[in-house]
Coordinates of C-alpha atoms and ligand atoms in Angstrom, one line a residue:
Chain A
M18 CA 0.0 0.0 0.0
L19 CA 1.3 3.4 -0.9
C20 CA -0.5 6.5 0.1
G21 CA 0.5 10.1 -0.7
L22 CA 1.5 11.6 2.6
A23 CA -0.7 14.6 1.9
S24 CA -3.8 12.5 1.7
L25 CA -3.3 11.1 5.3
E26 CA -5.7 12.4 7.9
E27 CA -4.9 12.1 11.6
I28 CA -7.3 10.2 13.7
Y29 CA -5.5 10.1 17.0
R30 CA -2.1 11.0 18.2
T31 CA -0.3 10.5 21.5
E32 CA 3.2 11.4 22.6
H33 CA 4.4 8.0 21.3
G34 CA 2.6 7.5 18.0
A35 CA -0.4 8.2 15.8
V36 CA -3.1 6.5 13.8
L37 CA -3.8 8.1 10.4
Q38 CA -6.4 7.4 7.7
C39 CA -6.1 7.3 4.0
S40 CA -9.4 7.9 2.4
N41 CA -8.1 7.2 -1.1
K42 CA -7.0 3.7 -0.4
N43 CA -9.4 3.1 2.5
C44 CA -6.7 2.1 4.9
Y45 CA -5.2 3.1 8.2
W46 CA -1.6 3.9 9.0
L47 CA 0.0 3.2 12.3
E48 CA 2.9 5.4 13.3
F49 CA 4.7 3.8 16.1
A50 CA 8.3 3.4 17.4
G51 CA 9.8 5.2 14.4
D52 CA 8.0 3.4 11.7
C53 CA 4.8 3.8 9.7
T54 CA 2.7 0.7 8.8
P55 CA -0.4 0.5 6.6
F56 CA -3.3 -1.8 7.6
K57 CA -6.5 -2.6 5.7
V58 CA -9.5 -1.8 7.9
A59 CA -10.2 -5.4 8.9
D60 CA -6.5 -6.1 9.6
F61 CA -6.3 -3.0 11.7
L62 CA -9.3 -4.1 13.8
N63 CA -7.8 -7.5 14.3
F64 CA -4.5 -6.0 15.3
R65 CA -6.2 -3.7 17.8
K66 CA -7.9 -6.7 19.4
Q67 CA -4.7 -8.6 19.5
V68 CA -3.0 -5.8 21.3
A69 CA -5.9 -5.2 23.6
D70 CA -5.8 -8.9 24.6
I71 CA -2.2 -8.8 25.7
A72 CA -2.3 -9.3 29.5
V73 CA 0.3 -6.8 30.8
D74 CA 0.1 -8.1 34.4
E75 CA 1.0 -11.6 33.2
L76 CA 4.0 -10.2 31.4
L77 CA 5.1 -8.4 34.5
Y78 CA 4.8 -11.4 36.8
A79 CA 6.2 -14.0 34.3
P80 CA 9.7 -15.0 35.5
A81 CA 10.9 -16.1 32.0
S82 CA 13.0 -13.5 30.3
S83 CA 11.1 -14.1 27.1
A84 CA 8.2 -12.4 28.7
D85 CA 10.0 -9.1 28.7
L86 CA 9.4 -8.8 25.0
T87 CA 6.1 -9.3 23.1
I88 CA 6.4 -10.1 19.4
L89 CA 3.5 -9.4 17.1
M90 CA 3.6 -10.3 13.4
P91 CA 0.3 -9.1 11.8
F92 CA -0.7 -11.0 8.7
R93 CA -0.3 -9.2 5.3
S94 CA 2.2 -6.8 6.8
Q95 CA 5.9 -6.5 6.4
R96 CA 6.2 -5.1 9.9
C97 CA 7.2 -7.1 12.9
F98 CA 6.6 -5.5 16.3
V99 CA 9.0 -6.4 19.1
L100 CA 7.6 -4.6 22.1
T101 CA 8.8 -4.0 25.6
V102 CA 6.1 -3.9 28.3
T103 CA 6.3 -0.1 28.3
E104 CA 5.7 -0.1 24.5
V105 CA 2.8 -2.5 24.8
L106 CA 1.2 -0.1 27.2
R107 CA 1.8 2.9 24.9
L108 CA 0.5 0.9 21.9
K109 CA -2.6 -0.1 23.8
E110 CA -3.3 3.5 24.8
L111 CA -2.8 4.7 21.2
L112 CA -5.1 2.0 19.7
Q113 CA -7.7 2.4 22.3
G114 CA -7.9 6.2 21.7
A115 CA -7.9 5.6 17.9
K116 CA -10.8 3.2 18.2
F117 CA -12.8 5.8 20.2
M118 CA -12.1 8.5 17.6
M119 CA -13.0 6.1 14.7
E120 CA -16.4 5.3 16.3
L121 CA -17.2 8.8 17.4
P122 CA -18.1 10.4 14.1
G123 CA -20.7 7.7 13.4
V124 CA -22.2 8.1 16.9
I125 CA -22.3 11.9 16.5
K126 CA -23.9 11.7 13.1
D127 CA -26.6 9.3 14.4
C128 CA -27.4 11.7 17.2
L129 CA -27.6 14.6 14.8
K130 CA -29.9 12.6 12.6
V131 CA -32.2 11.8 15.5
S132 CA -32.2 15.3 16.8
S133 CA -33.0 16.7 13.3
L134 CA -35.8 14.2 13.0
L135 CA -37.2 15.3 16.3
S136 CA -37.1 19.0 15.5
C137 CA -39.0 18.5 12.2
Chain B
M20 CA -6.7 23.0 24.3
A21 CA -10.2 22.5 22.9
P22 CA -10.3 21.8 19.1
T23 CA -11.5 24.7 17.0
A24 CA -14.8 24.5 15.0
P25 CA -13.2 24.0 11.5
L26 CA -11.1 21.1 12.9
V27 CA -14.2 19.4 14.3
I28 CA -16.1 19.8 11.0
N29 CA -13.1 18.4 9.2
Y30 CA -13.0 15.4 11.5
L31 CA -16.7 14.8 11.1
S32 CA -16.6 14.9 7.3
M33 CA -13.8 12.4 7.2
K34 CA -14.7 9.2 5.3
D35 CA -16.1 6.7 7.9
L36 CA -13.9 3.7 7.0
L37 CA -15.2 1.7 10.0
R38 CA -18.9 1.9 8.9
L39 CA -18.0 1.1 5.3
K40 CA -16.4 -2.1 6.6
T41 CA -18.9 -3.2 9.2
S42 CA -22.4 -2.5 10.4
L43 CA -21.8 -4.3 13.6
N44 CA -20.8 -2.6 16.8
E45 CA -17.8 -4.3 18.3
E46 CA -19.6 -5.2 21.5
I47 CA -22.4 -6.8 19.5
E48 CA -20.0 -8.7 17.3
N49 CA -18.2 -10.0 20.4
I50 CA -21.4 -11.2 22.1
L51 CA -22.7 -12.8 18.9
N52 CA -19.3 -14.7 18.6
E53 CA -19.7 -15.8 22.1
Q54 CA -23.2 -17.1 21.3
V55 CA -21.7 -19.0 18.3
K56 CA -19.5 -20.7 20.9
V57 CA -22.4 -21.5 23.2
E58 CA -24.4 -23.1 20.3
A59 CA -21.4 -25.1 19.3
H60 CA -21.0 -26.2 22.9
S61 CA -24.6 -27.2 23.1
S62 CA -24.2 -29.2 19.9
A63 CA -21.2 -31.0 21.4
I64 CA -23.0 -31.7 24.7
Y65 CA -26.0 -33.2 22.9
L66 CA -23.8 -35.4 20.8
A67 CA -22.2 -36.6 24.0
M68 CA -25.7 -37.3 25.4
S69 CA -26.6 -39.1 22.3
S70 CA -23.6 -41.4 22.6
W71 CA -24.3 -42.1 26.3
C72 CA -28.0 -42.9 25.6
D73 CA -26.9 -45.2 22.8
D74 CA -24.4 -46.9 25.0
Q75 CA -27.0 -47.4 27.7
G76 CA -29.6 -48.9 25.3
F77 CA -31.8 -45.8 25.1
D78 CA -32.1 -45.9 21.3
F79 CA -34.9 -43.3 20.8
S80 CA -33.2 -40.8 23.1
A81 CA -29.9 -41.4 21.3
G82 CA -31.7 -40.4 18.1
Y83 CA -33.4 -37.5 19.7
F84 CA -30.1 -36.0 21.0
A85 CA -28.4 -36.6 17.7
K86 CA -31.1 -34.5 16.1
Q87 CA -30.7 -31.9 18.7
A88 CA -27.0 -31.8 18.1
D89 CA -27.7 -31.2 14.4
E90 CA -30.1 -28.4 15.2
E91 CA -27.6 -26.6 17.5
R92 CA -25.0 -26.7 14.8
H93 CA -27.6 -25.1 12.5
H94 CA -28.2 -22.4 15.1
M95 CA -24.4 -21.8 15.3
L96 CA -24.2 -21.4 11.6
K97 CA -27.1 -19.0 11.5
L98 CA -25.3 -16.7 13.9
F99 CA -22.0 -17.3 12.2
N100 CA -23.3 -16.3 8.8
Y101 CA -25.1 -13.3 10.2
I102 CA -21.9 -11.9 11.7
N103 CA -20.1 -12.2 8.4
D104 CA -23.0 -10.9 6.4
R105 CA -23.0 -7.7 8.5
G106 CA -19.4 -7.1 7.9
G107 CA -18.1 -8.6 11.1
K108 CA -15.7 -11.5 11.5
A109 CA -17.2 -14.8 12.7
I110 CA -14.9 -16.9 14.7
S111 CA -14.9 -20.7 14.5
P112 CA -15.0 -21.6 18.2
E113 CA -12.9 -23.8 20.4
I114 CA -15.0 -26.3 22.2
V115 CA -13.9 -27.5 25.6
N116 CA -15.6 -29.1 28.6
V117 CA -17.7 -31.7 26.8
P118 CA -18.9 -34.4 29.3
K119 CA -18.4 -38.0 28.5
D120 CA -20.4 -39.6 31.2
F121 CA -23.7 -38.9 33.0
E122 CA -25.1 -39.9 36.3
S123 CA -28.4 -41.3 35.1
F124 CA -31.0 -41.3 32.3
R125 CA -33.0 -38.7 34.1
S126 CA -30.0 -36.5 34.8
V127 CA -29.2 -36.3 31.1
F128 CA -32.6 -34.6 30.5
E129 CA -32.2 -32.4 33.5
L130 CA -28.9 -31.2 32.1
A131 CA -30.5 -30.7 28.7
L132 CA -33.1 -28.4 30.2
E133 CA -30.5 -26.5 32.2
Q134 CA -28.5 -26.0 29.0
E135 CA -31.6 -24.6 27.2
M136 CA -32.4 -22.3 30.0
H137 CA -28.8 -21.0 29.9
V138 CA -29.2 -20.4 26.2
T139 CA -32.4 -18.4 26.8
A140 CA -30.7 -16.3 29.4
Q141 CA -27.9 -15.6 26.9
F142 CA -30.3 -14.4 24.2
N143 CA -32.0 -12.2 26.8
T144 CA -28.7 -10.6 27.5
I145 CA -28.1 -10.1 23.7
A146 CA -31.5 -8.5 23.3
E147 CA -30.7 -6.1 26.2
K148 CA -27.3 -5.2 24.6
C149 CA -29.0 -4.6 21.2
F150 CA -31.4 -2.1 22.9
K151 CA -28.5 -0.4 24.7
V152 CA -26.6 0.3 21.5
K153 CA -29.8 0.7 19.5
D154 CA -29.0 -2.2 17.1
F155 CA -32.5 -3.1 16.1
V156 CA -31.4 -5.0 13.1
T157 CA -29.6 -7.6 15.3
F158 CA -32.5 -7.4 17.7
Q159 CA -34.9 -8.3 14.9
F160 CA -32.5 -11.1 13.8
I161 CA -32.5 -12.8 17.3
Q162 CA -36.3 -12.9 17.5
W163 CA -36.1 -16.2 15.7
F164 CA -33.9 -17.6 18.5
L165 CA -36.0 -16.2 21.3
A166 CA -39.1 -17.9 19.8
E167 CA -37.1 -21.1 19.3
Q168 CA -36.2 -21.2 22.9
I169 CA -39.9 -21.4 24.0
E170 CA -40.1 -24.7 22.1
E171 CA -36.7 -26.0 23.3
E172 CA -37.5 -25.4 26.9
Y173 CA -41.0 -26.8 26.6
V174 CA -39.9 -30.0 25.0
A175 CA -37.1 -30.5 27.5
R176 CA -39.4 -29.9 30.4
R177 CA -42.2 -32.2 29.1
I178 CA -39.8 -35.1 28.7
L179 CA -38.5 -34.6 32.2
E180 CA -42.1 -34.7 33.5
M181 CA -42.5 -38.2 31.9
F182 CA -40.1 -39.5 34.6
D183 CA -42.8 -38.7 37.2
V184 CA -45.8 -39.5 35.0
I185 CA -44.6 -42.8 33.8
G186 CA -42.2 -43.6 36.6
E187 CA -38.8 -45.2 36.2
E188 CA -39.6 -48.5 37.9
G189 CA -39.9 -51.8 35.9
T190 CA -40.1 -51.0 32.2
G191 CA -40.6 -47.3 33.0
R192 CA -37.3 -46.1 31.4
W193 CA -37.9 -48.2 28.4
E194 CA -41.4 -46.6 28.1
I195 CA -40.0 -43.1 28.6
D196 CA -37.3 -43.6 26.0
K197 CA -40.0 -44.8 23.5
H198 CA -42.0 -41.6 24.1
V199 CA -39.1 -39.1 23.9
P200 CA -39.2 -38.5 20.1
K201 CA -43.0 -38.0 20.2
V202 CA -42.9 -34.9 22.4
T203 CA -43.6 -31.9 20.2
Y204 CA -44.5 -28.3 20.8
N205 CA -47.6 -26.8 19.4
A206 CA -48.0 -23.1 20.0
E207 CA -51.6 -23.0 18.8
Ligands
FE2_19 FE1 -29.7 -23.4 20.1
FE2_20 FE1 -31.4 -25.6 21.9

């Protein structure tokens, strides 16, 4: 996927990364840890679920040193995420916020529709 | 700092990729996928009951539970296809905790009724969630299941009553087994 940088619209940004949208190619871009990765919508949703399901407390209590790093290799993506616990937390926060901002316009529009119907 | 008005309008006029992809709210998708799992579990339990009945010589009940197992798989697929048809992602479930043995002929039917009551409770919760997020399309979709549960519970309960009406002594269980497939529900 190649998107003109100018066509990217920001959905959500934190100190540590951002989620952007390309309305030409209908995809999302994840800017995180110095890299920018495109995702098709369904792939992004799956990836978000995968990250949300990471149990951070288990990572912290697991004695094995392999638990210090979480490796995520999303399908149909060149990117491999090797994340420390701190990065997992940052990514969770970013994706959670992005999810909210993705859903919000639809919710607002529904409310506006309802209120304009009521005012007729 | 609060976003300025043009920024907000810009944001609202962005293409809504999420809704282009799926009409299902994530919470609804999750709870439907959970129900896929419950129906698959029901199917597996009924199949186990069928095997047990067969082993114990209750031929008619074995056939009855095999048919129930088929029906539950059909329920599962109905939900499964709906999730995909609405743009969600149906998940083929992992089935665990399938019993192999049962205490008695009667206890099999008691368990069956409990399972059906559990399913009814699940659909009530789904209906409630649909209302909460105003997803009346899914609410309409699950009406079929809610109506189906009336029949499922009725039949299970009626069969259970035969254990008292006919009695288990002597040839009682043989008689009960013979009558199991004849129990039907007539809403009229
Ligand atoms: Fe069912
Ligand atoms: Fe059932």
